[in-house]
Each structure stands twice: as structure tokens, then as C-alpha cells.
């Protein structure tokens, strides 16, 4: 099956785009949800994180204190790599498990930090949602209880739009209306269906092509 990784900066519109693909009946696998499930209370992954980073990463209710963990790994590449070495193989395994159960022509895997975490090889195609910083700031401050400065700090800690675009096979430009977004998704949906048919034909014995 054709696997399309969907990525983009904070508030670029990844969730909105993935819902538009879902409306075409295309399955969406969200790695944010997988990573949250992996570190739920009682999961062995949470134990591994506590062993590595100490009990201070736990909240009073024994759930993972994400803010504390973020503070520990922020600008500490060694600790960040330690956390990634615990989480990434498990996320990849779960993504593969979920893909193996699908029968759709293609699927979308949402990986917000695809480029930052060098996970490009997980997919056949990389789809980038590109949005101006102006739109990101406006939409995220409207959606969340965060100031422009807080959102700007997150944007500057993420990979630059140019680096993201350099890795893209396809790009969705999300600076306009939801109607324009829908039109772009509809065009890509057709394109991915065609790619899938082409790759299925390529798997046929030569005389059947
Ligand atoms: P995050 O990185 O925080 O998970 P995201 O990339 O998934 O965000 P969305 O949640 O899809 O982004 O979009 C951010 C906000 O902007 C949402 O409130 C969404 O409804 C809104 N939004 C997205 N695209 C558009 C658009 N074209 N026009 C108006 N609002 C939009």
C-alpha cells in the first residue's frame, strides 16, 4: 500500500487536511495519538522513560508530565536522542502494525516532526502542508490559549519551511480558505489513487502489465 506521510509546522493545518482525506474514505494514522497511548499510565514505555529521566517527569496523578519532559530535552541533544531512541522504534512498529491491517488504496500517516526526527523513510511520499507564519500565528492563538510569542517560539524551534519543502514530494498551500484547501486535497486524492494503481501494476508479472 502507498504510504503518504503528512507533515507541517504547528497549526499549519495537518489535522484539517487529514480530516479531508478521511472524508474520501482514506485511513489516517496519527503518530501523536500513538505516542500518547504509548506513554499512558501503566505502559512499559512510561516505565522506560521514568528509568531514563527520573521520577520528576511524573505528575501527581502518575501520568507523564509532558511540560517537564519537554523542559529536560529542550536544547539538550543527548537527552532528546535518548527519548527518541525509546519512542521512535515503538511508534514505527505500531504504524507498521496499523498499516498491515488496512485494505485501502493508500493511507495517510500524520508525523508532525517528520523532518526534525529524520523519519522520512517511513513513507513512500511526503506531503507537506505549507502555511505562512502569519496564518500559523493567527490560527493557533485563536484555537489555543497561547500568546503570539509562545507560538512564535515553537515555530522557531521547528525545522524551517524551506527545509520542509525541500523534502516534499507534494505540497498543500494552506494560506487561503477551507474551500481552496478542499480542492487541493481532492486533486491529490486522485493523484495518490493513480500512484497506487501504478505501483500495483508494477508488482504484476511482466506479461500481465
Ligand atoms: P498542530 O500542529 O497544532 O497539531 P495542525 O497542523 O493539525 O495543528 P489544524 O489544527 O488543522 O493544524 O489547524 C489549526 C487551526 O487552523 C484549526 O483551528 C483549524 O480549524 C484552522 N484552519 C486550518 N486551515 C484553515 C483554513 N484554510 N482556513 C481557516 N482556518 C483554518
mmCIF file of C-alpha atoms and ligand atoms in Angstrom:
data_model
loop_
_atom_site.group_PDB
_atom_site.id
_atom_site.type_symbol
_atom_site.label_atom_id
_atom_site.label_comp_id
_atom_site.label_asym_id
_atom_site.label_seq_id
_atom_site.Cartn_x
_atom_site.Cartn_y
_atom_site.Cartn_z
ATOM 1 C CA UNK A 1 0.000 0.000 0.000
ATOM 2 C CA UNK A 2 1.104 3.510 -0.790
ATOM 3 C CA UNK A 3 2.029 5.285 2.460
ATOM 4 C CA UNK A 4 1.845 9.077 2.482
ATOM 5 C CA UNK A 5 3.479 10.931 5.391
ATOM 6 C CA UNK A 6 1.718 14.198 6.167
ATOM 7 C CA UNK A 7 3.781 16.847 7.922
ATOM 8 C CA UNK A 8 3.880 20.596 8.515
ATOM 9 C CA UNK A 9 4.606 23.174 11.183
ATOM 10 C CA UNK A 10 2.455 23.905 14.226
ATOM 11 C CA UNK A 11 -1.040 24.975 13.210
ATOM 12 C CA UNK A 12 -0.280 24.534 9.520
ATOM 13 C CA UNK A 13 -3.488 22.530 9.054
ATOM 14 C CA UNK A 14 -2.341 18.875 9.318
ATOM 15 C CA UNK A 15 -5.434 17.776 11.241
ATOM 16 C CA UNK A 16 -7.773 19.683 8.930
ATOM 17 C CA UNK A 17 -6.104 18.168 5.852
ATOM 18 C CA UNK A 18 -6.152 14.659 7.310
ATOM 19 C CA UNK A 19 -9.891 15.012 8.000
ATOM 20 C CA UNK A 20 -10.420 15.987 4.356
ATOM 21 C CA UNK A 21 -8.622 12.799 3.242
ATOM 22 C CA UNK A 22 -10.754 10.818 5.717
ATOM 23 C CA UNK A 23 -13.845 12.275 4.050
ATOM 24 C CA UNK A 24 -12.686 10.431 0.884
ATOM 25 C CA UNK A 25 -12.591 7.196 2.914
ATOM 26 C CA UNK A 26 -8.812 7.238 3.271
ATOM 27 C CA UNK A 27 -7.492 5.898 6.602
ATOM 28 C CA UNK A 28 -5.378 8.236 8.720
ATOM 29 C CA UNK A 29 -2.815 7.072 11.260
ATOM 30 C CA UNK A 30 -1.827 9.798 13.715
ATOM 31 C CA UNK A 31 1.579 9.350 15.372
ATOM 32 C CA UNK A 32 0.699 11.952 18.026
ATOM 33 C CA UNK A 33 -2.113 9.693 19.205
ATOM 34 C CA UNK A 34 0.188 6.650 19.101
ATOM 35 C CA UNK A 35 2.874 8.375 21.171
ATOM 36 C CA UNK A 36 0.291 9.477 23.754
ATOM 37 C CA UNK A 37 -1.040 5.911 24.012
ATOM 38 C CA UNK A 38 2.488 4.547 24.406
ATOM 39 C CA UNK A 39 3.157 6.681 27.481
ATOM 40 C CA UNK A 40 -0.223 6.202 29.163
ATOM 41 C CA UNK A 41 -0.035 5.246 32.877
ATOM 42 C CA UNK A 42 0.839 1.559 33.274
ATOM 43 C CA UNK A 43 2.501 1.242 29.844
ATOM 44 C CA UNK A 44 6.039 -0.185 29.818
ATOM 45 C CA UNK A 45 7.192 2.752 27.679
ATOM 46 C CA UNK A 46 6.328 5.140 30.517
ATOM 47 C CA UNK A 47 8.401 2.967 32.878
ATOM 48 C CA UNK A 48 11.328 3.146 30.435
ATOM 49 C CA UNK A 49 11.055 6.942 30.350
ATOM 50 C CA UNK A 50 10.954 7.157 34.163
ATOM 51 C CA UNK A 51 14.023 4.895 34.375
ATOM 52 C CA UNK A 52 15.875 7.141 31.927
ATOM 53 C CA UNK A 53 14.787 10.594 33.151
ATOM 54 C CA UNK A 54 13.813 10.054 36.784
ATOM 55 C CA UNK A 55 10.507 10.314 38.659
ATOM 56 C CA UNK A 56 10.384 14.116 38.227
ATOM 57 C CA UNK A 57 8.787 13.541 34.789
ATOM 58 C CA UNK A 58 5.665 12.236 36.528
ATOM 59 C CA UNK A 59 2.715 14.383 37.573
ATOM 60 C CA UNK A 60 0.991 13.857 40.924
ATOM 61 C CA UNK A 61 -1.557 11.537 39.249
ATOM 62 C CA UNK A 62 1.351 9.343 37.925
ATOM 63 C CA UNK A 63 0.743 10.419 34.320
ATOM 64 C CA UNK A 64 3.600 11.757 32.197
ATOM 65 C CA UNK A 65 4.329 15.435 32.815
ATOM 66 C CA UNK A 66 4.950 16.448 29.198
ATOM 67 C CA UNK A 67 5.913 20.012 30.071
ATOM 68 C CA UNK A 68 8.636 18.759 32.433
ATOM 69 C CA UNK A 69 9.920 16.261 29.866
ATOM 70 C CA UNK A 70 9.961 18.962 27.175
ATOM 71 C CA UNK A 71 11.988 21.207 29.507
ATOM 72 C CA UNK A 72 14.525 18.412 30.085
ATOM 73 C CA UNK A 73 15.086 17.662 26.402
ATOM 74 C CA UNK A 74 14.812 21.258 25.141
ATOM 75 C CA UNK A 75 18.228 22.206 23.752
ATOM 76 C CA UNK A 76 19.798 19.033 25.207
ATOM 77 C CA UNK A 77 20.508 16.934 22.129
ATOM 78 C CA UNK A 78 21.796 13.957 24.121
ATOM 79 C CA UNK A 79 18.647 13.682 26.244
ATOM 80 C CA UNK A 80 16.465 14.320 23.204
ATOM 81 C CA UNK A 81 18.204 11.435 21.401
ATOM 82 C CA UNK A 82 17.675 9.194 24.448
ATOM 83 C CA UNK A 83 13.939 9.911 24.423
ATOM 84 C CA UNK A 84 13.724 9.362 20.668
ATOM 85 C CA UNK A 85 15.554 6.053 20.932
ATOM 86 C CA UNK A 86 12.847 4.858 23.342
ATOM 87 C CA UNK A 87 9.861 6.204 21.415
ATOM 88 C CA UNK A 88 10.629 6.105 17.692
ATOM 89 C CA UNK A 89 11.128 2.348 17.184
ATOM 90 C CA UNK A 90 7.875 1.698 19.070
ATOM 91 C CA UNK A 91 5.990 4.316 17.050
ATOM 92 C CA UNK A 92 7.347 2.860 13.781
ATOM 93 C CA UNK A 93 6.327 -0.639 14.885
ATOM 94 C CA UNK A 94 2.794 0.488 15.766
ATOM 95 C CA UNK A 95 2.446 2.412 12.473
ATOM 96 C CA UNK A 96 3.529 -0.729 10.573
ATOM 97 C CA UNK A 97 1.066 -2.853 12.583
ATOM 98 C CA UNK A 98 -1.816 -0.493 11.805
ATOM 99 C CA UNK A 99 -0.862 -0.297 8.093
ATOM 100 C CA UNK A 100 -0.756 -4.095 7.846
ATOM 101 C CA UNK A 101 -4.447 -4.209 8.823
ATOM 102 C CA UNK A 102 -5.580 -1.737 6.168
ATOM 103 C CA UNK A 103 -7.095 -2.564 2.817
ATOM 104 C CA UNK A 104 -7.421 0.986 1.431
ATOM 105 C CA UNK A 105 -5.685 2.105 -1.802
ATOM 106 C CA UNK A 106 -3.381 4.353 0.222
ATOM 107 C CA UNK A 107 -3.113 5.754 3.739
ATOM 108 C CA UNK A 108 -2.038 8.970 5.395
ATOM 109 C CA UNK A 109 0.369 8.884 8.364
ATOM 110 C CA UNK A 110 0.489 12.194 10.234
ATOM 111 C CA UNK A 111 4.019 12.826 11.531
ATOM 112 C CA UNK A 112 4.336 16.441 12.752
ATOM 113 C CA UNK A 113 8.120 16.279 13.324
ATOM 114 C CA UNK A 114 8.928 14.044 10.331
ATOM 115 C CA UNK A 115 11.894 16.093 9.122
ATOM 116 C CA UNK A 116 13.182 17.049 12.591
ATOM 117 C CA UNK A 117 13.310 13.368 13.572
ATOM 118 C CA UNK A 118 14.719 12.040 10.275
ATOM 119 C CA UNK A 119 11.820 9.657 9.747
ATOM 120 C CA UNK A 120 11.367 10.373 6.040
ATOM 121 C CA UNK A 121 11.971 6.713 5.118
ATOM 122 C CA UNK A 122 8.780 5.630 6.882
ATOM 123 C CA UNK A 123 6.730 6.667 3.818
ATOM 124 C CA UNK A 124 6.578 6.377 0.020
ATOM 125 C CA UNK A 125 5.508 10.008 -0.423
ATOM 126 C CA UNK A 126 5.997 13.089 1.741
ATOM 127 C CA UNK A 127 3.148 15.594 1.739
ATOM 128 C CA UNK A 128 3.928 18.959 3.338
ATOM 129 C CA UNK A 129 1.267 21.422 4.454
ATOM 130 C CA UNK A 130 2.878 24.810 3.931
ATOM 131 C CA UNK A 131 1.403 27.824 5.703
ATOM 132 C CA UNK A 132 2.712 31.341 6.233
ATOM 133 C CA UNK A 133 3.919 32.170 9.738
ATOM 134 C CA UNK A 134 1.287 34.906 9.782
ATOM 135 C CA UNK A 135 -1.509 32.340 9.285
ATOM 136 C CA UNK A 136 0.063 29.925 11.801
ATOM 137 C CA UNK A 137 0.188 32.631 14.489
ATOM 138 C CA UNK A 138 -3.356 33.809 13.788
ATOM 139 C CA UNK A 139 -4.892 30.313 13.727
ATOM 140 C CA UNK A 140 -3.069 28.825 16.719
ATOM 141 C CA UNK A 141 -3.669 31.823 19.007
ATOM 142 C CA UNK A 142 -7.340 31.658 18.025
ATOM 143 C CA UNK A 143 -7.514 27.892 18.617
ATOM 144 C CA UNK A 144 -5.371 27.543 21.771
ATOM 145 C CA UNK A 145 -4.851 29.596 24.877
ATOM 146 C CA UNK A 146 -1.342 30.641 23.754
ATOM 147 C CA UNK A 147 0.192 34.057 23.107
ATOM 148 C CA UNK A 148 1.772 35.046 19.780
ATOM 149 C CA UNK A 149 5.206 34.957 21.456
ATOM 150 C CA UNK A 150 4.685 31.390 22.709
ATOM 151 C CA UNK A 151 3.580 30.189 19.283
ATOM 152 C CA UNK A 152 6.454 32.056 17.602
ATOM 153 C CA UNK A 153 8.930 30.291 19.948
ATOM 154 C CA UNK A 154 7.538 26.883 18.920
ATOM 155 C CA UNK A 155 7.711 27.833 15.224
ATOM 156 C CA UNK A 156 11.354 28.876 15.540
ATOM 157 C CA UNK A 157 12.239 25.604 17.341
ATOM 158 C CA UNK A 158 10.801 23.633 14.392
ATOM 159 C CA UNK A 159 12.593 22.992 11.108
ATOM 160 C CA UNK A 160 12.496 25.904 8.634
ATOM 161 C CA UNK A 161 9.756 25.907 5.964
ATOM 162 C CA UNK A 162 12.449 25.719 3.259
ATOM 163 C CA UNK A 163 13.932 22.539 4.714
ATOM 164 C CA UNK A 164 10.479 21.003 4.985
ATOM 165 C CA UNK A 165 9.643 21.961 1.401
ATOM 166 C CA UNK A 166 12.947 20.524 0.165
ATOM 167 C CA UNK A 167 11.878 17.111 1.489
ATOM 168 C CA UNK A 168 8.365 17.300 -0.002
ATOM 169 C CA UNK A 169 7.051 15.177 -2.855
ATOM 170 C CA UNK A 170 3.778 17.088 -2.748
ATOM 171 C CA UNK A 171 2.831 20.401 -1.144
ATOM 172 C CA UNK A 172 -0.505 21.765 0.024
ATOM 173 C CA UNK A 173 -0.563 25.560 0.381
ATOM 174 C CA UNK A 174 -2.845 26.468 3.260
ATOM 175 C CA UNK A 175 -2.972 30.247 3.290
ATOM 176 C CA UNK A 176 -6.418 30.604 1.774
ATOM 177 C CA UNK A 177 -9.932 29.404 2.505
ATOM 178 C CA UNK A 178 -11.074 25.942 3.577
ATOM 179 C CA UNK A 179 -12.709 25.643 0.159
ATOM 180 C CA UNK A 180 -9.313 26.065 -1.540
ATOM 181 C CA UNK A 181 -7.835 23.517 0.865
ATOM 182 C CA UNK A 182 -10.537 21.002 -0.046
ATOM 183 C CA UNK A 183 -9.847 21.481 -3.765
ATOM 184 C CA UNK A 184 -6.140 20.757 -3.285
ATOM 185 C CA UNK A 185 -6.900 17.609 -1.267
ATOM 186 C CA UNK A 186 -9.329 16.400 -3.974
ATOM 187 C CA UNK A 187 -6.608 16.745 -6.649
ATOM 188 C CA UNK A 188 -4.040 14.927 -4.501
ATOM 189 C CA UNK A 189 -6.513 12.167 -3.669
ATOM 190 C CA UNK A 190 -6.839 11.403 -7.407
ATOM 191 C CA UNK A 191 -3.064 11.539 -7.809
ATOM 192 C CA UNK A 192 -2.439 9.074 -4.964
ATOM 193 C CA UNK A 193 -5.086 6.692 -6.347
ATOM 194 C CA UNK A 194 -3.211 6.725 -9.662
ATOM 195 C CA UNK A 195 0.143 6.133 -7.939
ATOM 196 C CA UNK A 196 -1.343 3.201 -6.098
ATOM 197 C CA UNK A 197 -2.652 1.646 -9.316
ATOM 198 C CA UNK A 198 0.747 2.153 -10.947
ATOM 199 C CA UNK A 199 2.591 0.514 -8.054
ATOM 200 C CA UNK A 200 0.157 -2.425 -8.055
ATOM 201 C CA UNK A 201 0.762 -2.923 -11.791
ATOM 202 C CA UNK A 202 4.491 -2.801 -11.189
ATOM 203 C CA UNK A 203 4.055 -5.774 -8.843
ATOM 204 C CA UNK A 204 2.414 -7.870 -11.549
ATOM 205 C CA UNK A 205 4.450 -10.369 -13.577
ATOM 206 C CA UNK A 206 5.771 -8.614 -16.687
ATOM 207 C CA UNK A 207 3.447 -10.291 -19.191
ATOM 208 C CA UNK A 208 0.371 -9.152 -17.277
ATOM 209 C CA UNK A 209 1.277 -5.459 -17.234
HETATM 210 P P1 LIG B 1 -0.945 21.344 15.366
HETATM 211 O O1 LIG B 1 0.389 21.398 14.761
HETATM 212 O O2 LIG B 1 -1.079 22.311 16.494
HETATM 213 O O3 LIG B 1 -1.426 19.968 15.712
HETATM 214 P P2 LIG B 1 -2.361 21.318 12.838
HETATM 215 O O4 LIG B 1 -1.236 21.450 11.885
HETATM 216 O O5 LIG B 1 -3.005 19.978 12.988
HETATM 217 O O6 LIG B 1 -2.005 21.918 14.250
HETATM 218 P P3 LIG B 1 -5.021 22.330 12.445
HETATM 219 O O7 LIG B 1 -5.442 22.041 13.850
HETATM 220 O O8 LIG B 1 -5.592 21.514 11.351
HETATM 221 O O9 LIG B 1 -3.443 22.393 12.347
HETATM 222 O O10 LIG B 1 -5.311 23.859 12.091
HETATM 223 C C1 LIG B 1 -5.008 24.900 13.026
HETATM 224 C C2 LIG B 1 -6.252 25.771 13.204
HETATM 225 O O11 LIG B 1 -6.451 26.494 11.993
HETATM 226 C C3 LIG B 1 -7.530 24.990 13.456
HETATM 227 O O12 LIG B 1 -8.324 25.709 14.346
HETATM 228 C C4 LIG B 1 -8.173 24.903 12.065
HETATM 229 O O13 LIG B 1 -9.577 24.808 12.146
HETATM 230 C C5 LIG B 1 -7.725 26.224 11.450
HETATM 231 N N1 LIG B 1 -7.545 26.169 9.986
HETATM 232 C C6 LIG B 1 -6.771 25.319 9.291
HETATM 233 N N2 LIG B 1 -6.803 25.604 7.976
HETATM 234 C C7 LIG B 1 -7.612 26.681 7.844
HETATM 235 C C8 LIG B 1 -8.058 27.454 6.726
HETATM 236 N N3 LIG B 1 -7.657 27.194 5.471
HETATM 237 N N4 LIG B 1 -8.884 28.496 6.978
HETATM 238 C C9 LIG B 1 -9.287 28.767 8.241
HETATM 239 N N5 LIG B 1 -8.909 28.083 9.331
HETATM 240 C C10 LIG B 1 -8.078 27.044 9.148
#
